[in-house]
Amino acid sequence: MNQPSPVRRALGDRAARSLTPAVLAAVIVAGAAACDSSDTSSPGTARSTRTVSAEPAATPSATRSPRTQQDFAASVSADAERNRQKAVATLKGVDGKGNAIEDVSVNGLPVAPSEQFRSALVRVTNRGDKAAFFAVRVEFVDASGKVLDSVVLGFADAPPNRPVSQHANSRKAAGVKSFPRIAQAQRG
């Protein structure tokens, strides 16, 4: 036969049954309190599950990054200029249109009459099996075929079978109805 528990013997059967929900609620509250005080600063804990606590009164002081936006822009410009100079040197010895004319396309971009430059989107698709350097000369010509400006672009490490693009910009062709065309393209 079953022996009644010590709680049932001390309180009686009816009192023990009414006490069970209260004990269960206390266990749930204690468990929730234990979960609420967990440390969420450990790696792998989602930020959305952090506990709500008062924020510190003072925020950390903002430290200036050693590299500014101007430094970054200058770095990008210097890299683009190195690629352009390499492209100019590559195209210097090229006779005719070059060996990559079929890998390059150009589209003129619409401009407003008040804009200060004419722009074209030049796209290179490397059809080789390794990354390669491409040198491209874009000419901006007017309706009569007269060359208004010539812009050289360098595409460093163009990945195989993926198009890469750059803008060719001309101040000399600004405000004139002009059309961009690929004059030379050489895989380096």
PDB file of C-alpha atoms in Angstrom:
ATOM      1  CA  MET A   1       0.000   0.000   0.000  1.00  0.00           C
ATOM      2  CA  ASN A   2       1.116   3.544  -0.659  1.00  0.00           C
ATOM      3  CA  GLN A   3       2.411   5.502   2.249  1.00  0.00           C
ATOM      4  CA  PRO A   4       1.226   9.102   2.370  1.00  0.00           C
ATOM      5  CA  SER A   5       3.982  11.661   1.994  1.00  0.00           C
ATOM      6  CA  PRO A   6       5.231  13.492   5.077  1.00  0.00           C
ATOM      7  CA  VAL A   7       3.565  16.705   3.855  1.00  0.00           C
ATOM      8  CA  ARG A   8       0.213  14.952   3.477  1.00  0.00           C
ATOM      9  CA  ARG A   9       0.541  13.402   6.915  1.00  0.00           C
ATOM     10  CA  ALA A  10       1.376  16.746   8.517  1.00  0.00           C
ATOM     11  CA  LEU A  11      -1.179  18.899   6.670  1.00  0.00           C
ATOM     12  CA  GLY A  12      -3.802  16.462   5.679  1.00  0.00           C
ATOM     13  CA  ASP A  13      -4.846  15.350   2.196  1.00  0.00           C
ATOM     14  CA  ARG A  14      -6.937  18.392   1.296  1.00  0.00           C
ATOM     15  CA  ALA A  15      -4.312  20.956   2.419  1.00  0.00           C
ATOM     16  CA  ALA A  16      -1.563  19.195   0.468  1.00  0.00           C
ATOM     17  CA  ARG A  17      -3.626  19.313  -2.723  1.00  0.00           C
ATOM     18  CA  SER A  18      -4.269  23.039  -2.351  1.00  0.00           C
ATOM     19  CA  LEU A  19      -0.597  23.672  -1.591  1.00  0.00           C
ATOM     20  CA  THR A  20       0.626  22.008  -4.821  1.00  0.00           C
ATOM     21  CA  PRO A  21      -0.270  24.908  -7.176  1.00  0.00           C
ATOM     22  CA  ALA A  22       1.398  27.407  -4.831  1.00  0.00           C
ATOM     23  CA  VAL A  23       4.597  25.344  -4.724  1.00  0.00           C
ATOM     24  CA  LEU A  24       4.524  24.959  -8.498  1.00  0.00           C
ATOM     25  CA  ALA A  25       4.114  28.732  -8.955  1.00  0.00           C
ATOM     26  CA  ALA A  26       7.031  29.389  -6.580  1.00  0.00           C
ATOM     27  CA  VAL A  27       9.248  27.013  -8.556  1.00  0.00           C
ATOM     28  CA  ILE A  28       8.329  28.760 -11.842  1.00  0.00           C
ATOM     29  CA  VAL A  29       9.018  32.216 -10.370  1.00  0.00           C
ATOM     30  CA  ALA A  30      12.357  31.064  -8.945  1.00  0.00           C
ATOM     31  CA  GLY A  31      13.310  29.520 -12.278  1.00  0.00           C
ATOM     32  CA  ALA A  32      12.391  32.683 -14.163  1.00  0.00           C
ATOM     33  CA  ALA A  33      14.431  34.774 -11.736  1.00  0.00           C
ATOM     34  CA  ALA A  34      17.407  32.457 -12.228  1.00  0.00           C
ATOM     35  CA  CYS A  35      17.095  32.779 -16.020  1.00  0.00           C
ATOM     36  CA  ASP A  36      16.724  36.547 -15.808  1.00  0.00           C
ATOM     37  CA  SER A  37      20.040  36.975 -14.023  1.00  0.00           C
ATOM     38  CA  SER A  38      22.025  35.103 -16.672  1.00  0.00           C
ATOM     39  CA  ASP A  39      25.077  36.733 -18.222  1.00  0.00           C
ATOM     40  CA  THR A  40      24.416  37.577 -21.871  1.00  0.00           C
ATOM     41  CA  SER A  41      27.823  39.004 -22.584  1.00  0.00           C
ATOM     42  CA  SER A  42      29.259  35.616 -23.426  1.00  0.00           C
ATOM     43  CA  PRO A  43      29.960  34.806 -27.084  1.00  0.00           C
ATOM     44  CA  GLY A  44      27.101  33.211 -28.962  1.00  0.00           C
ATOM     45  CA  THR A  45      24.329  34.895 -26.982  1.00  0.00           C
ATOM     46  CA  ALA A  46      21.893  36.811 -29.129  1.00  0.00           C
ATOM     47  CA  ARG A  47      21.592  40.517 -28.369  1.00  0.00           C
ATOM     48  CA  SER A  48      17.815  40.261 -28.442  1.00  0.00           C
ATOM     49  CA  THR A  49      17.837  38.028 -25.353  1.00  0.00           C
ATOM     50  CA  ARG A  50      19.817  40.340 -23.119  1.00  0.00           C
ATOM     51  CA  THR A  51      18.410  41.257 -19.755  1.00  0.00           C
ATOM     52  CA  VAL A  52      16.913  44.632 -19.076  1.00  0.00           C
ATOM     53  CA  SER A  53      19.050  46.639 -16.716  1.00  0.00           C
ATOM     54  CA  ALA A  54      19.907  50.252 -16.194  1.00  0.00           C
ATOM     55  CA  GLU A  55      22.391  51.657 -18.689  1.00  0.00           C
ATOM     56  CA  PRO A  56      25.578  53.135 -17.303  1.00  0.00           C
ATOM     57  CA  ALA A  57      25.331  56.878 -16.786  1.00  0.00           C
ATOM     58  CA  ALA A  58      28.477  57.707 -18.731  1.00  0.00           C
ATOM     59  CA  THR A  59      29.049  56.473 -22.254  1.00  0.00           C
ATOM     60  CA  PRO A  60      32.555  55.644 -23.414  1.00  0.00           C
ATOM     61  CA  SER A  61      34.293  58.583 -24.976  1.00  0.00           C
ATOM     62  CA  ALA A  62      34.441  58.577 -28.736  1.00  0.00           C
ATOM     63  CA  THR A  63      37.944  57.843 -29.897  1.00  0.00           C
ATOM     64  CA  ARG A  64      39.031  59.099 -33.246  1.00  0.00           C
ATOM     65  CA  SER A  65      39.896  56.442 -35.742  1.00  0.00           C
ATOM     66  CA  PRO A  66      43.493  56.637 -36.907  1.00  0.00           C
ATOM     67  CA  ARG A  67      42.215  56.574 -40.521  1.00  0.00           C
ATOM     68  CA  THR A  68      39.840  59.334 -41.619  1.00  0.00           C
ATOM     69  CA  GLN A  69      37.445  59.400 -44.558  1.00  0.00           C
ATOM     70  CA  GLN A  70      39.822  61.728 -46.368  1.00  0.00           C
ATOM     71  CA  ASP A  71      42.660  59.235 -45.881  1.00  0.00           C
ATOM     72  CA  PHE A  72      40.485  56.441 -47.250  1.00  0.00           C
ATOM     73  CA  ALA A  73      39.391  58.513 -50.267  1.00  0.00           C
ATOM     74  CA  ALA A  74      43.006  59.454 -50.971  1.00  0.00           C
ATOM     75  CA  SER A  75      43.996  55.793 -50.784  1.00  0.00           C
ATOM     76  CA  VAL A  76      41.268  54.790 -53.248  1.00  0.00           C
ATOM     77  CA  SER A  77      42.194  57.656 -55.578  1.00  0.00           C
ATOM     78  CA  ALA A  78      45.866  56.695 -55.441  1.00  0.00           C
ATOM     79  CA  ASP A  79      44.999  53.091 -56.270  1.00  0.00           C
ATOM     80  CA  ALA A  80      42.826  54.181 -59.213  1.00  0.00           C
ATOM     81  CA  GLU A  81      45.615  56.461 -60.464  1.00  0.00           C
ATOM     82  CA  ARG A  82      48.170  53.598 -60.276  1.00  0.00           C
ATOM     83  CA  ASN A  83      45.795  51.401 -62.309  1.00  0.00           C
ATOM     84  CA  ARG A  84      45.284  54.197 -64.839  1.00  0.00           C
ATOM     85  CA  GLN A  85      49.033  54.746 -65.244  1.00  0.00           C
ATOM     86  CA  LYS A  86      49.583  51.002 -65.689  1.00  0.00           C
ATOM     87  CA  ALA A  87      46.813  51.001 -68.327  1.00  0.00           C
ATOM     88  CA  VAL A  88      48.411  53.948 -70.180  1.00  0.00           C
ATOM     89  CA  ALA A  89      51.752  52.104 -70.221  1.00  0.00           C
ATOM     90  CA  THR A  90      50.054  48.886 -71.396  1.00  0.00           C
ATOM     91  CA  LEU A  91      48.216  50.622 -74.248  1.00  0.00           C
ATOM     92  CA  LYS A  92      51.319  52.519 -75.372  1.00  0.00           C
ATOM     93  CA  GLY A  93      52.712  49.490 -77.193  1.00  0.00           C
ATOM     94  CA  VAL A  94      49.402  48.211 -78.604  1.00  0.00           C
ATOM     95  CA  ASP A  95      48.813  48.341 -82.345  1.00  0.00           C
ATOM     96  CA  GLY A  96      45.194  48.596 -83.455  1.00  0.00           C
ATOM     97  CA  LYS A  97      42.325  47.898 -81.091  1.00  0.00           C
ATOM     98  CA  GLY A  98      44.120  45.377 -78.844  1.00  0.00           C
ATOM     99  CA  ASN A  99      43.540  41.752 -77.877  1.00  0.00           C
ATOM    100  CA  ALA A 100      40.514  42.256 -75.594  1.00  0.00           C
ATOM    101  CA  ILE A 101      38.183  44.457 -77.635  1.00  0.00           C
ATOM    102  CA  GLU A 102      35.506  41.718 -77.599  1.00  0.00           C
ATOM    103  CA  ASP A 103      35.646  41.519 -73.784  1.00  0.00           C
ATOM    104  CA  VAL A 104      34.686  45.178 -73.288  1.00  0.00           C
ATOM    105  CA  SER A 105      31.422  47.097 -73.716  1.00  0.00           C
ATOM    106  CA  VAL A 106      30.418  50.689 -73.063  1.00  0.00           C
ATOM    107  CA  ASN A 107      27.104  52.461 -72.458  1.00  0.00           C
ATOM    108  CA  GLY A 108      26.658  56.196 -72.346  1.00  0.00           C
ATOM    109  CA  LEU A 109      24.811  57.424 -69.292  1.00  0.00           C
ATOM    110  CA  PRO A 110      22.106  60.089 -69.641  1.00  0.00           C
ATOM    111  CA  VAL A 111      23.110  63.511 -68.399  1.00  0.00           C
ATOM    112  CA  ALA A 112      21.407  66.811 -67.811  1.00  0.00           C
ATOM    113  CA  PRO A 113      22.666  69.800 -69.818  1.00  0.00           C
ATOM    114  CA  SER A 114      23.854  71.459 -66.593  1.00  0.00           C
ATOM    115  CA  GLU A 115      26.188  68.600 -65.603  1.00  0.00           C
ATOM    116  CA  GLN A 116      29.904  69.278 -65.647  1.00  0.00           C
ATOM    117  CA  PHE A 117      31.023  65.963 -67.155  1.00  0.00           C
ATOM    118  CA  ARG A 118      29.926  63.243 -69.547  1.00  0.00           C
ATOM    119  CA  SER A 119      29.940  59.726 -68.137  1.00  0.00           C
ATOM    120  CA  ALA A 120      29.957  56.235 -69.620  1.00  0.00           C
ATOM    121  CA  LEU A 121      29.755  52.835 -67.953  1.00  0.00           C
ATOM    122  CA  VAL A 122      32.573  50.556 -69.140  1.00  0.00           C
ATOM    123  CA  ARG A 123      32.127  46.826 -68.490  1.00  0.00           C
ATOM    124  CA  VAL A 124      34.864  44.192 -68.828  1.00  0.00           C
ATOM    125  CA  THR A 125      34.162  40.447 -68.809  1.00  0.00           C
ATOM    126  CA  ASN A 126      37.319  38.392 -68.381  1.00  0.00           C
ATOM    127  CA  ARG A 127      36.847  35.334 -70.606  1.00  0.00           C
ATOM    128  CA  GLY A 128      40.104  33.765 -69.412  1.00  0.00           C
ATOM    129  CA  ASP A 129      40.507  31.228 -66.626  1.00  0.00           C
ATOM    130  CA  LYS A 130      42.626  33.464 -64.316  1.00  0.00           C
ATOM    131  CA  ALA A 131      42.260  36.983 -62.963  1.00  0.00           C
ATOM    132  CA  ALA A 132      43.802  39.513 -65.352  1.00  0.00           C
ATOM    133  CA  PHE A 133      44.566  43.209 -65.783  1.00  0.00           C
ATOM    134  CA  PHE A 134      42.673  45.041 -68.523  1.00  0.00           C
ATOM    135  CA  ALA A 135      43.599  48.400 -70.031  1.00  0.00           C
ATOM    136  CA  VAL A 136      40.783  50.235 -71.833  1.00  0.00           C
ATOM    137  CA  ARG A 137      40.746  53.499 -73.799  1.00  0.00           C
ATOM    138  CA  VAL A 138      37.307  55.114 -74.144  1.00  0.00           C
ATOM    139  CA  GLU A 139      36.783  57.918 -76.647  1.00  0.00           C
ATOM    140  CA  PHE A 140      33.967  60.446 -76.459  1.00  0.00           C
ATOM    141  CA  VAL A 141      33.024  61.493 -79.996  1.00  0.00           C
ATOM    142  CA  ASP A 142      30.525  64.009 -81.315  1.00  0.00           C
ATOM    143  CA  ALA A 143      27.924  63.373 -84.051  1.00  0.00           C
ATOM    144  CA  SER A 144      30.459  64.050 -86.818  1.00  0.00           C
ATOM    145  CA  GLY A 145      32.900  61.444 -85.397  1.00  0.00           C
ATOM    146  CA  LYS A 146      35.378  63.993 -84.019  1.00  0.00           C
ATOM    147  CA  VAL A 147      37.090  62.755 -80.830  1.00  0.00           C
ATOM    148  CA  LEU A 148      36.333  65.218 -78.019  1.00  0.00           C
ATOM    149  CA  ASP A 149      38.179  63.359 -75.265  1.00  0.00           C
ATOM    150  CA  SER A 150      39.962  60.108 -74.560  1.00  0.00           C
ATOM    151  CA  VAL A 151      39.889  58.426 -71.128  1.00  0.00           C
ATOM    152  CA  VAL A 152      42.042  55.459 -70.048  1.00  0.00           C
ATOM    153  CA  LEU A 153      40.877  53.018 -67.375  1.00  0.00           C
ATOM    154  CA  GLY A 154      42.702  50.165 -65.676  1.00  0.00           C
ATOM    155  CA  PHE A 155      40.839  47.111 -64.385  1.00  0.00           C
ATOM    156  CA  ALA A 156      43.123  45.318 -61.924  1.00  0.00           C
ATOM    157  CA  ASP A 157      42.566  41.628 -61.198  1.00  0.00           C
ATOM    158  CA  ALA A 158      39.342  41.235 -63.187  1.00  0.00           C
ATOM    159  CA  PRO A 159      37.973  37.841 -62.070  1.00  0.00           C
ATOM    160  CA  PRO A 160      37.290  35.142 -64.660  1.00  0.00           C
ATOM    161  CA  ASN A 161      33.792  34.926 -66.154  1.00  0.00           C
ATOM    162  CA  ARG A 162      32.445  37.823 -64.078  1.00  0.00           C
ATOM    163  CA  PRO A 163      31.816  41.346 -65.366  1.00  0.00           C
ATOM    164  CA  VAL A 164      33.451  44.297 -63.625  1.00  0.00           C
ATOM    165  CA  SER A 165      32.659  47.917 -64.398  1.00  0.00           C
ATOM    166  CA  GLN A 166      33.928  51.460 -63.974  1.00  0.00           C
ATOM    167  CA  HIS A 167      32.773  54.885 -65.044  1.00  0.00           C
ATOM    168  CA  ALA A 168      34.712  56.830 -67.665  1.00  0.00           C
ATOM    169  CA  ASN A 169      34.176  60.551 -67.081  1.00  0.00           C
ATOM    170  CA  SER A 170      35.022  63.425 -69.412  1.00  0.00           C
ATOM    171  CA  ARG A 171      34.835  67.141 -68.676  1.00  0.00           C
ATOM    172  CA  LYS A 172      35.707  68.002 -72.281  1.00  0.00           C
ATOM    173  CA  ALA A 173      32.613  66.205 -73.608  1.00  0.00           C
ATOM    174  CA  ALA A 174      30.274  67.862 -71.080  1.00  0.00           C
ATOM    175  CA  GLY A 175      27.381  69.813 -72.567  1.00  0.00           C
ATOM    176  CA  VAL A 176      27.993  68.403 -76.051  1.00  0.00           C
ATOM    177  CA  LYS A 177      25.944  65.623 -77.605  1.00  0.00           C
ATOM    178  CA  SER A 178      28.593  62.908 -77.548  1.00  0.00           C
ATOM    179  CA  PHE A 179      28.838  59.155 -77.681  1.00  0.00           C
ATOM    180  CA  PRO A 180      31.357  56.890 -75.940  1.00  0.00           C
ATOM    181  CA  ARG A 181      33.162  54.131 -77.841  1.00  0.00           C
ATOM    182  CA  ILE A 182      35.922  51.670 -77.047  1.00  0.00           C
ATOM    183  CA  ALA A 183      39.059  52.694 -78.928  1.00  0.00           C
ATOM    184  CA  GLN A 184      41.430  50.075 -77.453  1.00  0.00           C
ATOM    185  CA  ALA A 185      41.279  47.213 -74.981  1.00  0.00           C
ATOM    186  CA  GLN A 186      44.235  45.075 -73.972  1.00  0.00           C
ATOM    187  CA  ARG A 187      44.497  42.156 -71.565  1.00  0.00           C
ATOM    188  CA  GLY A 188      47.703  42.678 -69.604  1.00  0.00           C
TER     189      GLY A 188
END
